[in-house]
CSV table of C-alpha atoms in Angstrom, one decimal:
chain,number,residue,atom,x,y,z
C,4,UNK,CA,0.0,0.0,0.0
C,5,UNK,CA,1.4,3.3,-1.1
C,6,UNK,CA,0.9,6.3,1.3
C,7,UNK,CA,0.7,8.6,-1.8
C,8,UNK,CA,-2.0,7.9,-4.4
C,9,UNK,CA,-1.9,9.4,-7.8
C,10,UNK,CA,-5.4,10.2,-9.2
C,11,UNK,CA,-5.9,8.4,-12.5
C,12,UNK,CA,-9.6,7.8,-12.6
C,13,UNK,CA,-12.3,9.9,-11.0
C,14,UNK,CA,-16.1,9.5,-10.5
C,15,UNK,CA,-17.9,12.8,-10.3
C,16,UNK,CA,-21.7,13.0,-9.7
C,17,UNK,CA,-22.9,16.0,-7.8
C,18,UNK,CA,-26.1,17.9,-7.2
C,19,UNK,CA,-24.5,21.3,-6.7
C,20,UNK,CA,-22.1,22.4,-9.4
C,21,UNK,CA,-20.8,25.6,-7.8
C,22,UNK,CA,-17.0,25.5,-7.7
C,23,UNK,CA,-16.8,22.3,-9.8
C,24,UNK,CA,-15.4,23.7,-13.0
C,25,UNK,CA,-11.8,24.5,-11.9
C,26,UNK,CA,-11.6,21.1,-10.3
C,27,UNK,CA,-12.6,19.3,-13.4
C,28,UNK,CA,-10.3,21.5,-15.5
C,29,UNK,CA,-7.3,20.6,-13.2
C,30,UNK,CA,-8.1,16.9,-13.4
C,31,UNK,CA,-8.3,17.1,-17.2
C,32,UNK,CA,-5.0,19.0,-17.3
C,33,UNK,CA,-3.4,16.1,-15.4
C,34,UNK,CA,-4.8,13.5,-17.7
C,35,UNK,CA,-7.3,12.0,-15.3
C,36,UNK,CA,-10.1,9.9,-16.8
C,37,UNK,CA,-13.5,11.2,-15.6
C,38,UNK,CA,-16.7,9.1,-15.2
C,39,UNK,CA,-19.9,10.9,-14.6
C,40,UNK,CA,-23.7,10.8,-14.7
C,41,UNK,CA,-26.7,12.9,-15.8
C,42,UNK,CA,-26.5,16.6,-15.1
C,43,UNK,CA,-22.9,16.4,-14.0
C,44,UNK,CA,-21.9,14.7,-17.2
C,45,UNK,CA,-23.6,17.5,-19.2
C,46,UNK,CA,-21.9,20.1,-17.1
C,47,UNK,CA,-18.5,18.6,-17.8
C,48,UNK,CA,-19.2,18.2,-21.5
C,49,UNK,CA,-20.1,21.9,-21.8
C,50,UNK,CA,-16.7,22.7,-20.4
C,51,UNK,CA,-15.3,20.9,-23.5
C,52,UNK,CA,-13.7,18.2,-21.3
C,53,UNK,CA,-14.1,14.5,-22.3
C,54,UNK,CA,-16.2,12.4,-19.9
C,55,UNK,CA,-17.3,8.8,-19.9
C,56,UNK,CA,-20.9,8.2,-19.0
C,57,UNK,CA,-21.4,5.7,-16.1
C,58,UNK,CA,-23.8,3.8,-18.4
C,59,UNK,CA,-21.0,3.1,-20.8
C,60,UNK,CA,-19.0,1.5,-17.9
C,61,UNK,CA,-21.8,-0.5,-16.4
C,62,UNK,CA,-23.6,-1.4,-19.6
C,63,UNK,CA,-26.9,-0.4,-17.9
C,64,UNK,CA,-28.9,2.8,-18.4
C,65,UNK,CA,-30.2,5.0,-15.6
C,66,UNK,CA,-33.5,3.4,-14.6
C,67,UNK,CA,-36.5,4.0,-12.4
C,68,UNK,CA,-36.5,7.7,-13.1
C,69,UNK,CA,-32.9,8.1,-12.0
C,70,UNK,CA,-33.3,6.1,-8.8
C,71,UNK,CA,-30.7,3.6,-10.0
C,72,UNK,CA,-27.6,4.9,-11.8
C,73,UNK,CA,-24.4,4.0,-10.0
C,74,UNK,CA,-25.5,0.9,-7.9
C,75,UNK,CA,-23.4,-1.6,-9.9
C,76,UNK,CA,-20.4,-3.8,-9.2
C,77,UNK,CA,-18.3,-2.1,-11.9
C,78,UNK,CA,-18.6,1.1,-9.9
C,79,UNK,CA,-18.3,-0.2,-6.3
C,80,UNK,CA,-15.7,-2.7,-7.3
C,81,UNK,CA,-13.5,0.2,-8.5
C,82,UNK,CA,-14.0,2.1,-5.3
C,83,UNK,CA,-13.7,-0.8,-2.8
C,84,UNK,CA,-10.9,-2.8,-4.3
C,85,UNK,CA,-8.0,-3.3,-1.9
C,86,UNK,CA,-4.9,-2.7,-4.0
C,87,UNK,CA,-2.6,-4.6,-1.6
C,88,UNK,CA,-4.8,-7.7,-2.1
C,89,UNK,CA,-3.8,-9.8,-5.1
C,90,UNK,CA,-7.3,-11.4,-5.3
C,91,UNK,CA,-9.0,-8.0,-5.5
C,92,UNK,CA,-6.7,-6.9,-8.2
C,93,UNK,CA,-7.2,-10.1,-10.1
C,94,UNK,CA,-11.0,-9.7,-10.0
C,95,UNK,CA,-11.1,-6.1,-11.1
C,96,UNK,CA,-8.8,-7.1,-14.0
C,97,UNK,CA,-11.0,-10.0,-14.9
C,98,UNK,CA,-14.2,-7.9,-15.0
C,99,UNK,CA,-12.5,-4.9,-16.5
C,100,UNK,CA,-13.2,-2.6,-13.6
C,101,UNK,CA,-11.3,0.7,-13.5
C,102,UNK,CA,-9.8,1.6,-10.1
C,103,UNK,CA,-11.4,4.8,-8.9
C,104,UNK,CA,-8.9,7.1,-7.1
C,105,UNK,CA,-11.3,10.0,-6.6
C,106,UNK,CA,-15.0,10.0,-5.8
C,107,UNK,CA,-16.7,13.3,-5.8
C,108,UNK,CA,-20.3,12.9,-4.8
C,109,UNK,CA,-22.7,15.1,-2.8
C,110,UNK,CA,-26.2,14.2,-1.6
C,111,UNK,CA,-29.8,15.2,-2.6
C,112,UNK,CA,-30.9,18.2,-0.5
C,113,UNK,CA,-33.1,16.4,1.9
C,114,UNK,CA,-33.1,19.0,4.7
C,115,UNK,CA,-33.6,21.9,2.3
C,116,UNK,CA,-36.5,20.1,0.7
C,117,UNK,CA,-38.1,19.6,4.1
C,118,UNK,CA,-37.9,23.3,4.8
C,119,UNK,CA,-39.6,24.0,1.4
C,120,UNK,CA,-42.5,21.6,1.5
C,121,UNK,CA,-44.5,19.2,3.6
C,122,UNK,CA,-45.4,17.0,0.6
C,123,UNK,CA,-44.2,13.5,1.6
C,124,UNK,CA,-43.6,12.3,-2.0
C,125,UNK,CA,-41.2,15.2,-2.7
C,126,UNK,CA,-39.4,14.7,0.6
C,127,UNK,CA,-39.0,10.9,0.1
C,128,UNK,CA,-37.6,11.4,-3.4
C,129,UNK,CA,-34.8,13.5,-1.9
C,130,UNK,CA,-33.5,10.6,0.2
C,131,UNK,CA,-30.3,9.8,-1.5
C,132,UNK,CA,-29.4,6.1,-2.0
C,133,UNK,CA,-26.6,5.9,-4.6
C,134,UNK,CA,-24.8,9.0,-3.4
C,135,UNK,CA,-24.7,7.9,0.3
C,136,UNK,CA,-23.5,4.4,-0.8
C,137,UNK,CA,-20.7,5.9,-2.9
C,138,UNK,CA,-19.6,8.2,-0.2
C,139,UNK,CA,-19.5,5.5,2.5
C,140,UNK,CA,-17.7,3.1,0.1
C,141,UNK,CA,-15.0,5.6,-0.8
C,142,UNK,CA,-14.5,6.7,2.8
C,143,UNK,CA,-14.2,3.1,3.9
C,144,UNK,CA,-11.4,2.5,1.4
C,145,UNK,CA,-9.6,5.7,2.2
C,146,UNK,CA,-6.3,3.8,2.0
C,147,UNK,CA,-6.6,4.1,-1.8
C,148,UNK,CA,-9.6,6.4,-2.6
C,149,UNK,CA,-10.1,10.1,-2.0
C,150,UNK,CA,-13.7,11.0,-1.3
C,151,UNK,CA,-15.1,14.5,-1.5
C,152,UNK,CA,-18.6,14.7,-0.1
C,153,UNK,CA,-19.5,18.3,0.1
C,154,UNK,CA,-19.0,21.6,-1.7
C,155,UNK,CA,-17.3,23.1,1.3
C,156,UNK,CA,-14.4,20.7,0.7
C,157,UNK,CA,-13.9,21.9,-2.9
C,158,UNK,CA,-11.3,24.6,-2.1
C,159,UNK,CA,-9.2,22.1,-0.2
C,160,UNK,CA,-9.4,19.6,-3.0
C,161,UNK,CA,-8.4,22.2,-5.6
C,162,UNK,CA,-5.4,23.2,-3.6
C,163,UNK,CA,-4.4,19.6,-3.3
C,164,UNK,CA,-4.7,19.0,-7.0
C,165,UNK,CA,-2.8,22.1,-7.9
C,166,UNK,CA,0.1,21.7,-5.4
C,167,UNK,CA,0.5,17.9,-5.4
C,168,UNK,CA,0.1,17.1,-9.0
C,169,UNK,CA,-3.2,15.3,-8.5
C,170,UNK,CA,-1.9,13.1,-5.7
C,171,UNK,CA,-3.1,12.7,-2.2
C,172,UNK,CA,-1.4,11.4,1.0
C,173,UNK,CA,-2.8,8.8,3.3
C,174,UNK,CA,-3.4,11.4,6.0
C,175,UNK,CA,-5.3,13.6,3.6
C,176,UNK,CA,-7.5,10.8,2.4
C,177,UNK,CA,-8.3,9.8,6.0
C,178,UNK,CA,-9.2,13.4,6.8
C,179,UNK,CA,-11.5,13.6,3.8
C,180,UNK,CA,-13.0,10.2,4.9
C,181,UNK,CA,-13.8,11.7,8.3
C,182,UNK,CA,-15.7,14.5,6.6
C,183,UNK,CA,-17.5,12.0,4.5
C,184,UNK,CA,-18.7,10.0,7.5
C,185,UNK,CA,-19.7,13.3,9.2
C,186,UNK,CA,-21.8,14.1,6.1
C,187,UNK,CA,-23.4,10.7,5.9
C,188,UNK,CA,-24.2,10.4,9.6
C,189,UNK,CA,-25.8,13.9,9.7
C,190,UNK,CA,-27.8,13.0,6.6
C,191,UNK,CA,-29.1,9.8,8.1
C,192,UNK,CA,-30.0,11.6,11.4
C,193,UNK,CA,-32.1,14.1,9.5
C,194,UNK,CA,-33.9,11.3,7.7
C,195,UNK,CA,-34.5,9.4,10.9
C,196,UNK,CA,-35.9,12.5,12.6
C,197,UNK,CA,-38.3,13.0,9.7
C,198,UNK,CA,-39.7,9.5,10.1
C,199,UNK,CA,-39.5,9.6,13.9
C,200,UNK,CA,-42.0,12.4,14.1
C,201,UNK,CA,-44.7,10.0,13.2
C,202,UNK,CA,-43.3,6.8,14.6
C,203,UNK,CA,-42.6,8.3,18.1
C,204,UNK,CA,-39.8,5.9,18.9
C,205,UNK,CA,-37.6,6.4,22.0
C,206,UNK,CA,-34.4,6.8,20.0
C,207,UNK,CA,-32.7,10.2,19.9
C,208,UNK,CA,-30.6,11.5,17.0
C,209,UNK,CA,-29.1,15.0,17.3
C,210,UNK,CA,-26.6,16.1,14.7
C,211,UNK,CA,-25.0,19.4,13.7
C,212,UNK,CA,-22.5,19.6,11.0
C,213,UNK,CA,-20.2,22.2,12.5
C,214,UNK,CA,-19.8,24.1,15.8
C,215,UNK,CA,-19.2,27.8,16.2
C,216,UNK,CA,-16.2,28.4,18.6
C,217,UNK,CA,-17.1,30.9,21.3
C,218,UNK,CA,-14.6,33.1,23.2
C,219,UNK,CA,-15.0,30.7,26.1
C,220,UNK,CA,-17.7,28.9,28.0
C,221,UNK,CA,-19.4,30.1,31.2
C,222,UNK,CA,-16.0,31.2,32.5
C,223,UNK,CA,-12.7,32.1,30.8
C,224,UNK,CA,-11.0,28.8,31.7
C,225,UNK,CA,-13.7,26.8,30.0
C,226,UNK,CA,-13.9,26.2,26.2
C,227,UNK,CA,-17.2,26.8,24.6
C,228,UNK,CA,-19.0,26.1,21.3
C,229,UNK,CA,-22.4,26.6,19.8
C,230,UNK,CA,-23.9,23.9,17.6
C,231,UNK,CA,-27.0,25.0,15.6
C,232,UNK,CA,-28.3,27.4,12.9
C,233,UNK,CA,-28.4,30.8,14.5
C,234,UNK,CA,-29.0,32.5,11.2
C,235,UNK,CA,-32.5,30.8,11.0
C,236,UNK,CA,-33.5,32.6,14.2
C,237,UNK,CA,-31.4,35.7,14.6
C,238,UNK,CA,-29.6,38.4,12.6
C,239,UNK,CA,-26.8,40.3,14.4
C,240,UNK,CA,-26.6,43.8,13.0
C,241,UNK,CA,-24.1,45.3,15.4
C,242,UNK,CA,-21.7,44.6,18.3
C,243,UNK,CA,-19.2,42.0,19.5
C,244,UNK,CA,-19.5,38.3,19.1
C,245,UNK,CA,-22.1,36.5,21.2
C,246,UNK,CA,-20.7,34.7,24.2
C,247,UNK,CA,-21.8,31.4,25.8
C,248,UNK,CA,-23.6,33.3,28.5
C,249,UNK,CA,-25.1,35.8,26.0
C,250,UNK,CA,-26.6,32.8,24.1
C,251,UNK,CA,-28.1,31.4,27.2
C,252,UNK,CA,-29.6,34.7,28.2
C,253,UNK,CA,-30.9,35.3,24.7
C,254,UNK,CA,-32.6,31.9,24.7
C,255,UNK,CA,-34.3,32.8,28.0
C,256,UNK,CA,-35.3,36.2,26.6
C,257,UNK,CA,-36.9,34.8,23.5
C,258,UNK,CA,-38.8,32.1,25.4
C,259,UNK,CA,-40.3,34.7,27.7
C,260,UNK,CA,-41.0,37.6,25.3
C,261,UNK,CA,-42.7,35.3,22.7
C,262,UNK,CA,-45.5,34.5,25.3
C,263,UNK,CA,-46.6,38.2,25.1
C,264,UNK,CA,-48.9,39.8,22.5
C,265,UNK,CA,-49.3,43.4,23.6
C,266,UNK,CA,-46.2,45.6,23.5
C,267,UNK,CA,-43.9,44.2,26.2
C,268,UNK,CA,-40.3,44.6,27.3
C,269,UNK,CA,-38.4,42.0,29.4
C,270,UNK,CA,-35.0,42.5,31.0
C,271,UNK,CA,-33.0,39.3,31.6
C,272,UNK,CA,-30.0,38.7,33.9
C,273,UNK,CA,-28.5,35.2,34.3
C,274,UNK,CA,-31.5,33.6,32.6
C,275,UNK,CA,-34.0,35.2,34.9
C,276,UNK,CA,-36.3,38.2,34.3
C,277,UNK,CA,-35.6,41.2,36.5
C,278,UNK,CA,-38.0,43.7,34.8
C,279,UNK,CA,-41.1,43.1,32.7
C,280,UNK,CA,-43.9,45.4,31.7
C,281,UNK,CA,-46.7,45.3,29.1
C,282,UNK,CA,-48.1,48.7,27.9
C,283,UNK,CA,-49.9,50.4,25.1
C,284,UNK,CA,-46.5,51.4,23.5
C,285,UNK,CA,-43.1,49.9,23.6
C,286,UNK,CA,-41.7,53.2,25.0
C,287,UNK,CA,-44.0,53.0,28.0
C,288,UNK,CA,-43.2,49.2,28.4
C,289,UNK,CA,-39.5,50.0,28.4
C,290,UNK,CA,-39.8,52.7,31.1
C,291,UNK,CA,-41.8,50.5,33.4
C,292,UNK,CA,-39.8,47.3,32.9
C,293,UNK,CA,-36.7,49.3,33.8
C,294,UNK,CA,-38.4,50.7,36.9
C,295,UNK,CA,-38.9,47.2,38.2
C,296,UNK,CA,-35.2,46.8,38.9
C,297,UNK,CA,-32.9,49.5,37.4
C,298,UNK,CA,-29.9,48.1,39.3
C,299,UNK,CA,-30.1,44.6,37.9
C,300,UNK,CA,-30.8,46.0,34.4
C,301,UNK,CA,-27.3,47.3,34.2
C,302,UNK,CA,-25.5,45.0,31.6
C,303,UNK,CA,-28.7,43.1,31.0
C,304,UNK,CA,-30.3,41.5,28.0
C,305,UNK,CA,-33.3,43.4,26.7
C,306,UNK,CA,-36.0,41.7,24.8
C,307,UNK,CA,-38.9,43.5,23.0
C,308,UNK,CA,-41.8,42.0,21.1
C,309,UNK,CA,-42.3,45.1,19.0
C,310,UNK,CA,-39.9,47.2,16.8
C,311,UNK,CA,-37.8,49.8,18.6
C,312,UNK,CA,-38.5,53.4,17.7
C,313,UNK,CA,-36.3,56.5,18.1
C,314,UNK,CA,-37.9,57.6,21.3
C,315,UNK,CA,-37.3,54.2,23.0
C,316,UNK,CA,-33.8,54.0,21.7
C,317,UNK,CA,-32.9,57.3,23.2
C,318,UNK,CA,-34.0,56.1,26.6
C,319,UNK,CA,-32.3,52.8,26.3
C,320,UNK,CA,-29.1,54.4,25.3
C,321,UNK,CA,-28.8,56.1,28.7
C,322,UNK,CA,-27.7,52.9,30.4
C,323,UNK,CA,-25.2,50.0,29.7
C,324,UNK,CA,-27.0,47.2,27.9
C,325,UNK,CA,-25.2,44.0,26.8
C,326,UNK,CA,-27.7,42.7,24.3
C,327,UNK,CA,-30.8,44.1,22.6
C,328,UNK,CA,-33.3,41.7,20.9
C,329,UNK,CA,-36.3,42.9,18.9
C,330,UNK,CA,-38.2,42.1,15.7
C,331,UNK,CA,-36.9,45.3,14.2
C,332,UNK,CA,-35.5,48.8,14.6
C,333,UNK,CA,-36.2,52.1,12.9
C,334,UNK,CA,-33.3,53.6,11.1
C,335,UNK,CA,-33.0,56.4,13.7
C,336,UNK,CA,-33.2,53.9,16.5
C,337,UNK,CA,-30.5,51.7,15.0
C,338,UNK,CA,-28.2,54.6,14.5
C,339,UNK,CA,-28.6,55.7,18.1
C,340,UNK,CA,-28.1,52.2,19.5
C,341,UNK,CA,-25.0,51.5,17.4
C,342,UNK,CA,-23.3,54.3,19.2
C,343,UNK,CA,-21.8,51.8,21.7
C,344,UNK,CA,-19.5,49.7,19.6
C,345,UNK,CA,-19.7,46.5,21.7
C,346,UNK,CA,-23.4,46.6,22.2
C,347,UNK,CA,-24.9,43.5,20.6
C,348,UNK,CA,-28.0,44.3,18.5
C,349,UNK,CA,-30.1,41.3,17.3
C,350,UNK,CA,-33.1,41.0,15.1
C,351,UNK,CA,-35.3,38.0,15.8
C,352,UNK,CA,-36.2,36.6,12.4
C,353,UNK,CA,-37.5,33.1,13.3
C,354,UNK,CA,-39.1,31.1,16.1
C,355,UNK,CA,-37.6,28.6,18.5
C,356,UNK,CA,-38.4,25.0,17.8
C,357,UNK,CA,-41.7,23.9,19.4
C,358,UNK,CA,-40.9,20.3,19.8
C,359,UNK,CA,-38.5,19.3,22.6
C,360,UNK,CA,-35.6,20.5,24.7
C,361,UNK,CA,-32.4,18.6,25.2
C,362,UNK,CA,-29.8,19.1,28.0
C,363,UNK,CA,-26.9,17.0,29.3
C,364,UNK,CA,-27.3,15.2,32.6
C,365,UNK,CA,-24.9,12.7,34.2
C,366,UNK,CA,-23.5,10.5,31.4
C,367,UNK,CA,-26.4,11.2,29.0
C,368,UNK,CA,-29.0,13.7,28.1
C,369,UNK,CA,-32.5,14.6,29.3
C,370,UNK,CA,-35.2,15.2,26.7
C,371,UNK,CA,-38.7,16.7,27.3
C,372,UNK,CA,-41.5,18.5,25.5
C,373,UNK,CA,-41.2,22.3,25.6
C,374,UNK,CA,-43.4,24.1,28.1
C,375,UNK,CA,-45.7,25.8,25.6
C,376,UNK,CA,-48.6,26.5,28.0
C,377,UNK,CA,-49.9,30.0,27.9
C,378,UNK,CA,-52.9,30.2,30.2
C,379,UNK,CA,-56.1,32.0,29.2
C,380,UNK,CA,-58.6,33.5,31.6
C,381,UNK,CA,-61.2,30.7,31.2
C,382,UNK,CA,-58.6,28.2,32.4
C,383,UNK,CA,-58.3,29.8,35.8
C,384,UNK,CA,-60.3,28.1,38.5
C,385,UNK,CA,-61.5,30.2,41.4
C,386,UNK,CA,-61.3,28.3,44.7
C,387,UNK,CA,-62.2,31.1,47.2
C,388,UNK,CA,-65.3,33.1,48.0
C,389,UNK,CA,-63.7,36.3,46.9
C,390,UNK,CA,-63.2,36.8,43.2
C,391,UNK,CA,-60.5,38.7,41.4
C,392,UNK,CA,-61.3,41.9,39.5
C,393,UNK,CA,-60.8,41.9,35.7
C,394,UNK,CA,-57.6,43.9,36.3
C,395,UNK,CA,-56.3,41.3,38.8
C,396,UNK,CA,-57.1,38.5,36.4
C,397,UNK,CA,-55.1,40.2,33.7
C,398,UNK,CA,-52.2,40.6,36.2
C,399,UNK,CA,-52.5,36.9,37.2
C,400,UNK,CA,-52.0,35.9,33.5
C,401,UNK,CA,-49.2,38.4,33.2
C,402,UNK,CA,-47.4,37.1,36.3
C,403,UNK,CA,-48.0,33.4,35.3
C,404,UNK,CA,-46.0,34.0,32.1
C,405,UNK,CA,-43.1,35.3,34.1
C,406,UNK,CA,-43.2,32.5,36.6
C,407,UNK,CA,-43.1,30.0,33.8
C,408,UNK,CA,-39.7,31.3,32.6
C,409,UNK,CA,-38.0,31.8,36.1
C,410,UNK,CA,-35.8,29.4,38.0
C,411,UNK,CA,-37.6,27.5,40.8
C,412,UNK,CA,-38.5,28.1,43.5
C,413,UNK,CA,-40.0,31.4,42.3
C,414,UNK,CA,-42.6,33.9,43.3
C,415,UNK,CA,-43.7,36.8,41.1
C,416,UNK,CA,-45.5,39.9,42.4
C,417,UNK,CA,-47.2,42.1,39.8
C,418,UNK,CA,-49.7,44.9,39.4
C,419,UNK,CA,-51.0,46.7,36.3
C,420,UNK,CA,-49.0,44.3,34.1
C,421,UNK,CA,-45.7,45.4,35.7
C,422,UNK,CA,-43.2,43.1,37.5
C,423,UNK,CA,-42.9,44.6,41.0
C,424,UNK,CA,-40.8,42.0,42.7
C,425,UNK,CA,-39.4,38.5,42.0
C,426,UNK,CA,-37.8,35.8,44.1
C,427,UNK,CA,-36.1,33.1,42.0
C,428,UNK,CA,-33.9,30.1,42.4
C,429,UNK,CA,-34.6,29.8,46.1
C,430,UNK,CA,-34.6,26.6,48.1
C,431,UNK,CA,-37.9,27.4,49.8
C,432,UNK,CA,-41.1,29.2,48.6
C,433,UNK,CA,-41.1,31.4,51.6
C,434,UNK,CA,-37.6,32.6,50.9
C,435,UNK,CA,-38.6,33.3,47.3
C,436,UNK,CA,-41.6,35.4,48.5
C,437,UNK,CA,-39.5,37.3,51.0
C,438,UNK,CA,-36.9,38.1,48.3
C,439,UNK,CA,-39.7,39.3,46.0
C,440,UNK,CA,-41.1,41.6,48.7
C,441,UNK,CA,-37.7,43.0,49.4
C,442,UNK,CA,-37.2,43.7,45.7
C,443,UNK,CA,-40.5,45.6,45.6
C,444,UNK,CA,-39.7,47.6,48.7
C,445,UNK,CA,-36.2,48.4,47.4
C,446,UNK,CA,-37.7,50.2,44.5
C,447,UNK,CA,-40.6,51.8,46.4
C,448,UNK,CA,-43.4,49.8,45.0
C,449,UNK,CA,-46.7,49.5,46.9
C,450,UNK,CA,-47.9,45.9,47.0
C,451,UNK,CA,-51.5,46.9,47.9
C,452,UNK,CA,-53.8,45.1,45.5
C,453,UNK,CA,-50.9,43.4,43.8
C,454,UNK,CA,-51.2,39.7,42.7
C,455,UNK,CA,-48.9,36.9,43.7
C,456,UNK,CA,-48.0,34.0,41.3
C,457,UNK,CA,-46.1,30.8,42.3
C,458,UNK,CA,-44.5,28.3,40.0
C,459,UNK,CA,-45.8,25.4,42.2
C,460,UNK,CA,-48.3,24.8,45.0
C,461,UNK,CA,-48.1,26.1,48.5
C,462,UNK,CA,-47.5,23.2,50.9
C,463,UNK,CA,-48.5,25.5,53.8
C,464,UNK,CA,-50.5,28.7,54.2
C,465,UNK,CA,-47.4,30.6,55.3
C,466,UNK,CA,-46.9,32.4,51.9
C,467,UNK,CA,-50.5,33.6,51.7
C,468,UNK,CA,-50.2,34.9,55.3
C,469,UNK,CA,-47.1,36.9,54.4
C,470,UNK,CA,-48.6,38.2,51.2
C,471,UNK,CA,-51.7,39.3,52.9
C,472,UNK,CA,-49.8,41.4,55.4
C,473,UNK,CA,-48.2,43.2,52.5
C,474,UNK,CA,-51.6,44.1,51.0
C,475,UNK,CA,-51.6,41.4,48.3
C,476,UNK,CA,-55.1,40.2,47.9
C,477,UNK,CA,-55.1,37.9,44.8
C,478,UNK,CA,-53.1,34.7,44.3
C,479,UNK,CA,-52.6,32.4,41.3
C,480,UNK,CA,-51.0,29.0,41.8
C,481,UNK,CA,-51.1,25.5,40.4
C,482,UNK,CA,-52.8,23.9,43.4
C,483,UNK,CA,-52.4,20.2,44.2
C,484,UNK,CA,-51.1,20.2,47.7
C,485,UNK,CA,-52.6,18.0,50.3
C,486,UNK,CA,-52.9,21.1,52.4
C,487,UNK,CA,-54.6,23.3,49.7
C,488,UNK,CA,-57.6,23.7,52.0
C,489,UNK,CA,-55.4,25.5,54.6
C,490,UNK,CA,-54.3,28.1,52.1
C,491,UNK,CA,-57.8,28.5,50.8
C,492,UNK,CA,-59.3,28.8,54.3
C,493,UNK,CA,-56.8,31.6,55.1
C,494,UNK,CA,-57.7,33.4,51.9
C,495,UNK,CA,-61.4,33.1,52.7
C,496,UNK,CA,-60.9,34.4,56.2
C,497,UNK,CA,-59.0,37.4,54.9
C,498,UNK,CA,-61.1,38.2,51.8
C,499,UNK,CA,-58.3,37.2,49.4
C,500,UNK,CA,-59.0,35.7,45.9
C,501,UNK,CA,-57.1,32.5,45.0
C,502,UNK,CA,-57.2,30.8,41.6
C,503,UNK,CA,-55.8,27.4,40.7
C,504,UNK,CA,-54.3,26.7,37.2
C,505,UNK,CA,-53.6,23.0,37.4
C,506,UNK,CA,-50.3,23.7,35.6
C,507,UNK,CA,-47.0,23.6,37.5
C,508,UNK,CA,-44.1,25.6,36.1
C,509,UNK,CA,-40.9,24.1,37.6
C,510,UNK,CA,-37.8,25.3,35.9
C,511,UNK,CA,-34.4,23.9,36.8
């Protein structure tokens, strides 16, 4: 086995032709015999370069509407032959099979087709059979065959051809083979996930073709990467690169802000909201969200569900903001906000997947359905004699959205669709309430007639007792404690309204 392999015969059959011409011209210049199929064959012929149709080699035409073209021993024999094995060489000689030193094949655009249509017939036809087989065969026999499986590898191939006289080293062939198996495994995962949507099997296939290196992970001594397609969700129009922590906060911000319909601003720090307000205009929403905790807002992530106008941008520009996220910005607003060179400005152009969440745990991963519940007024169940006013019901629904996106244990205090105080990530519900009350007092909010929302049930009536002493007279919670009656009885005795949702919102 020779470590260096001269390319004498090449099989080229690709869906995408961009960047192909200079490669074919270089192969021709070096006297390489080229075999090809269909559209690729026509492309090469138009370049004035001789090419041998695969049908000439196999003796069979392309059949079944193009489904079968290259699945033939004369093709795969030339790819898989072990040149150090005398028996293999004898057999390819006997059957007049050319040894293929280069296989350039890409795959039908299955994922792209899925994005364009839901028509099963069109999607199924884009499941590549011959191409994936050729790629795997060539990669398996990397000792002798160079496989090029994606257009992003074309520049590397062209450099190799031009600088090494159409020869490749064993190390190079192995590297290209690794790329090939990356392409094939990702392709198979995409196909599996398409079928798995209806079959509902318990297997999990998660595949991303390339990772985006980040400056570091959560801390400077940790490496960090992002795997995914940010461009499908966000467009960055200004500022420094997004960090690991930025991405986590932006994720939390999008999940929260997308639950609101009326103009709303949310301020996020360390994945938790510290200021939220819904108002008639985005300008008013910004002012009242900031008022909820102007200290924590410093260096925060700001999410808006309506475009940013000049008036709002002028107010925002008065404090240090790490990231801004909105569906759009006026030209004047963008010019103002770009005044800070490192400020990250994002436009949300897509939506988060609505299926499942995946996170690492122990030596595996945890998968669950996304929490997509957004309660409506008719889903609230009154369990006390006193009933909430229409304004309080609106505040309950507002607070419940915030609770849903806050680390447990959490308590949210709200009034007039403004977050007044929040206690999050506490080991007891009482501590979470005390933290929320302290926050509200710190920024001079009156809690009289405010509502209290909890992510889980109250195991004891202690929280409603504390809330009542602060003037809070309406409570929303999941219910479900064996001691629910104690909390309800206290509310009845103190003319407080309590509503059950039946939906817990733990978040860890």
